[in-house]
Amino acid sequence: MSFTVAIDGPAAAGKGTISRAVAEHFGFAHLDTGLLYRAVGIRALEIGRGIIDPAMAEKVARELTEAHIARHDLRSARAGQTASKVAALPAVRAALLDFQRRFARREGGAVLDGRDIGTVICPEAEVKLFVTASDAVRAQRRYEELQAAGADTTLEAVASELRQRDLRDSARDVAPMLRAEDAVLLDTSELSIDAAVTQAVAEITKKL
Ligand code: C5P
């Protein structure tokens, strides 16, 4: 059987944590689609020695391999910013479409998290969640994550990075970040991880 759970929302709202937990709970495969754009951005930046050439970014997206996605430096703020720049290029998005759709329809169920999963990649997904949280809570969470990973940054810098990225992701012409009309809203501002996961599991159980 195939069963797709689409989880969208802005950066640092808790999508990744919720997606991993529900995938584990139901035994579904999980794809963090942000990693695809991060890997394309970082590789295109390296090849272009600091400058992103759109044609090169498209080529990188077409030739993306598991090894590129498994790099350890994709979680940095720089990778996030670069990802949101290449993610605004229609040819890059088109190059990554088939892979994501095949993943979504694989046997045994799949959870995909990103920005356009419920709207563009899998409009027919059995369950759609839009996970969000207040700007202040998201900035604080991302700041704590980066600090724990040893990054030298400030709360202000993290908040500003998230604002820029959210704006670019919501304002772009192609596949902007949007809540699908039939997506269930999950606001995690005042929820513990366990409570958020419990709500997500309940929504999926209803449809299974
Ligand atoms: O989710 P994450 O923060 O890793 O995503 C990095 C960037 O990749 C986002 O800011 C967004 O620009 C882009 N992205 C996207 N569509 C997706 C997933 C991520 O445009 N489905």
Coordinates of C-alpha atoms and ligand atoms in Angstrom, one line a residue:
M1 CA 0.0 0.0 0.0
S2 CA 1.1 3.6 -0.4
F3 CA 0.1 6.3 2.1
T4 CA 1.5 9.8 2.0
V5 CA 1.8 12.2 4.9
A6 CA 2.7 15.7 3.8
I7 CA 4.2 18.0 6.5
D8 CA 4.8 21.6 5.5
G9 CA 5.6 24.8 7.4
P10 CA 8.3 27.4 8.1
A11 CA 11.8 26.8 9.4
A12 CA 12.2 25.6 13.0
A13 CA 8.5 25.1 13.6
G14 CA 9.2 21.4 14.6
K15 CA 8.4 19.7 11.2
G16 CA 11.6 17.7 11.2
T17 CA 11.1 16.3 14.7
I18 CA 7.4 15.5 14.2
S19 CA 8.1 13.9 10.8
R20 CA 10.8 11.6 12.2
A21 CA 8.7 10.6 15.1
V22 CA 5.5 9.8 13.1
A23 CA 7.6 8.0 10.5
E24 CA 9.0 5.8 13.2
H25 CA 5.7 5.3 14.9
F26 CA 4.0 4.0 11.7
G27 CA 7.0 2.4 10.1
F28 CA 6.9 4.8 7.2
A29 CA 9.9 6.1 5.2
H30 CA 10.9 9.7 5.8
L31 CA 12.3 12.3 3.4
D32 CA 13.4 15.7 4.7
T33 CA 13.0 17.6 1.3
G34 CA 14.9 20.6 2.7
L35 CA 18.0 18.6 2.5
L36 CA 17.7 18.3 -1.2
Y37 CA 17.7 22.1 -1.6
R38 CA 20.4 22.5 0.9
A39 CA 22.6 19.9 -0.9
V40 CA 22.0 21.6 -4.3
G41 CA 22.7 25.0 -2.9
I42 CA 26.0 24.1 -1.1
R43 CA 27.3 22.1 -4.1
A44 CA 26.4 24.8 -6.6
L45 CA 28.1 27.4 -4.4
E46 CA 31.3 25.3 -4.2
I47 CA 31.4 24.7 -8.0
G48 CA 30.7 28.4 -8.6
R49 CA 33.4 29.4 -6.0
G50 CA 30.8 31.4 -4.0
I51 CA 28.5 32.4 -6.9
I52 CA 25.4 30.5 -7.8
D53 CA 24.9 30.0 -11.5
P54 CA 21.3 29.0 -12.2
A55 CA 22.2 26.6 -15.0
M56 CA 24.8 24.9 -12.8
A57 CA 22.3 24.7 -9.9
E58 CA 19.9 22.9 -12.2
K59 CA 22.6 20.5 -13.4
V60 CA 23.5 19.8 -9.8
A61 CA 19.8 19.1 -9.0
R62 CA 19.5 16.7 -11.9
E63 CA 22.7 14.8 -10.8
L64 CA 22.0 14.8 -7.0
T65 CA 23.0 11.6 -5.3
E66 CA 22.4 10.1 -1.8
A67 CA 26.0 11.0 -1.0
H68 CA 25.4 14.7 -1.6
I69 CA 22.4 14.6 0.7
A70 CA 24.3 12.8 3.4
R71 CA 26.9 15.6 3.8
H72 CA 27.4 16.7 7.4
D73 CA 27.5 20.4 6.7
L74 CA 24.0 20.9 5.4
R75 CA 22.4 22.1 8.7
S76 CA 24.3 25.4 8.8
A77 CA 22.6 28.8 8.5
R78 CA 24.6 29.3 5.3
A79 CA 23.3 26.1 3.8
G80 CA 19.7 27.2 4.7
Q81 CA 20.1 30.6 3.1
T82 CA 21.7 29.1 0.0
A83 CA 18.9 26.5 -0.2
S84 CA 16.2 29.1 -0.2
K85 CA 18.0 30.9 -3.1
V86 CA 18.2 27.8 -5.3
A87 CA 14.7 26.8 -4.2
A88 CA 13.3 29.8 -6.0
L89 CA 14.6 28.6 -9.3
P90 CA 11.8 26.8 -11.2
A91 CA 14.3 24.5 -13.1
V92 CA 15.8 23.3 -9.8
R93 CA 12.4 22.5 -8.4
A94 CA 11.4 20.7 -11.6
A95 CA 14.5 18.6 -11.5
L96 CA 13.7 17.4 -7.9
L97 CA 10.0 16.7 -8.5
D98 CA 10.0 13.1 -9.8
F99 CA 12.3 11.9 -7.1
Q100 CA 10.0 13.3 -4.4
R101 CA 6.8 12.0 -6.0
R102 CA 8.3 8.5 -6.4
F103 CA 9.4 8.6 -2.7
A104 CA 5.9 9.7 -1.7
R105 CA 4.2 6.8 -3.5
R106 CA 6.6 4.0 -2.3
E107 CA 5.2 0.9 -0.8
G108 CA 4.7 0.9 3.0
G109 CA 4.0 4.6 3.5
A110 CA 6.0 7.8 3.4
V111 CA 6.3 11.1 5.3
L112 CA 7.7 14.1 3.4
D113 CA 8.4 17.4 5.1
G114 CA 9.1 20.7 3.3
R115 CA 7.3 23.8 2.1
D116 CA 5.2 22.6 -1.0
I117 CA 4.5 18.9 -0.2
G118 CA 0.8 19.3 0.3
T119 CA 0.3 21.9 -2.4
V120 CA 2.6 20.8 -5.3
I121 CA 4.5 17.6 -4.7
C122 CA 1.6 15.5 -3.3
P123 CA -1.7 17.4 -3.5
E124 CA -3.4 14.0 -3.2
A125 CA -1.6 13.1 0.1
E126 CA -3.8 11.1 2.5
V127 CA -2.8 13.4 5.4
K128 CA -1.6 17.0 5.3
L129 CA -0.3 18.9 8.3
F130 CA 0.9 22.5 8.3
V131 CA 3.2 22.9 11.3
T132 CA 3.9 26.4 12.6
A133 CA 5.0 28.3 15.7
S134 CA 5.5 32.0 16.6
D135 CA 8.5 33.8 15.2
A136 CA 10.0 34.2 18.7
V137 CA 9.6 30.5 19.6
R138 CA 11.1 29.4 16.3
A139 CA 14.1 31.7 16.6
Q140 CA 14.8 30.5 20.2
R141 CA 14.6 26.9 19.2
R142 CA 16.9 27.2 16.2
Y143 CA 19.3 29.3 18.3
E144 CA 19.5 26.6 21.0
E145 CA 20.0 23.9 18.3
L146 CA 22.9 25.9 16.7
Q147 CA 24.4 26.6 20.1
A148 CA 24.3 22.9 21.0
A149 CA 26.0 22.1 17.7
G150 CA 28.8 24.5 18.7
A151 CA 27.9 27.4 16.3
D152 CA 29.0 30.9 17.3
T153 CA 25.9 33.0 16.8
T154 CA 23.3 35.3 18.5
L155 CA 19.6 35.0 19.0
E156 CA 19.2 38.2 16.9
A157 CA 21.3 36.8 14.0
V158 CA 19.2 33.6 14.0
A159 CA 15.9 35.5 14.1
S160 CA 17.0 37.7 11.2
E161 CA 18.1 34.6 9.2
L162 CA 14.8 32.9 9.7
R163 CA 12.9 36.1 8.7
Q164 CA 14.8 36.5 5.5
R165 CA 14.3 32.8 4.6
D166 CA 10.6 32.8 5.4
L167 CA 10.1 35.9 3.3
R168 CA 11.9 34.4 0.4
D169 CA 10.1 31.1 0.7
S170 CA 6.6 32.7 0.9
A171 CA 7.1 35.4 -1.7
R172 CA 8.6 33.3 -4.5
D173 CA 6.6 32.8 -7.7
V174 CA 7.0 29.0 -7.9
A175 CA 5.7 26.7 -5.2
P176 CA 5.7 29.3 -2.4
M177 CA 5.3 28.1 1.1
L178 CA 1.5 27.8 1.6
R179 CA -0.9 26.0 3.8
A180 CA -2.9 23.7 1.6
E181 CA -6.7 24.3 2.1
D182 CA -7.1 20.8 3.4
A183 CA -4.1 20.8 5.7
V184 CA -4.6 20.5 9.5
L185 CA -2.9 23.4 11.3
L186 CA -0.6 22.3 14.1
D187 CA 0.8 25.3 16.1
T188 CA 3.6 24.1 18.3
S189 CA 4.4 27.4 20.0
E190 CA 3.0 26.1 23.3
L191 CA 3.3 22.4 22.8
S192 CA 5.9 20.0 24.0
I193 CA 7.4 17.7 21.4
D194 CA 5.5 14.8 22.8
A195 CA 2.2 16.7 22.7
A196 CA 2.8 17.8 19.1
V197 CA 3.7 14.2 18.0
T198 CA 0.6 12.8 19.8
Q199 CA -1.6 15.3 17.8
A200 CA 0.1 14.4 14.5
V201 CA -0.2 10.6 15.2
A202 CA -3.9 11.1 16.0
E203 CA -4.6 12.9 12.7
I204 CA -2.8 10.1 10.7
T205 CA -4.6 7.4 12.7
K206 CA -7.9 8.9 11.7
K207 CA -7.1 8.5 8.0
L208 CA -5.4 5.1 8.1
Ligands
C5P1 O1 13.4 22.7 5.7 P1 14.7 23.4 5.6 O2 14.9 24.6 6.5 O3 15.9 22.4 5.6 O4 14.7 23.9 4.1 C1 15.7 24.7 3.6 C2 15.2 25.6 2.4 O5 14.8 24.7 1.3 C3 13.9 26.3 2.8 O6 14.2 27.6 3.4 C4 13.2 26.5 1.4 O7 13.7 27.6 0.7 C5 13.7 25.2 0.7 N1 12.7 24.2 0.6 C6 11.7 24.3 -0.4 N2 10.8 23.4 -0.6 C7 10.8 22.3 0.2 C8 11.7 22.1 1.2 C9 12.7 23.1 1.4 O8 11.7 25.3 -1.1 N3 9.9 21.3 0.0

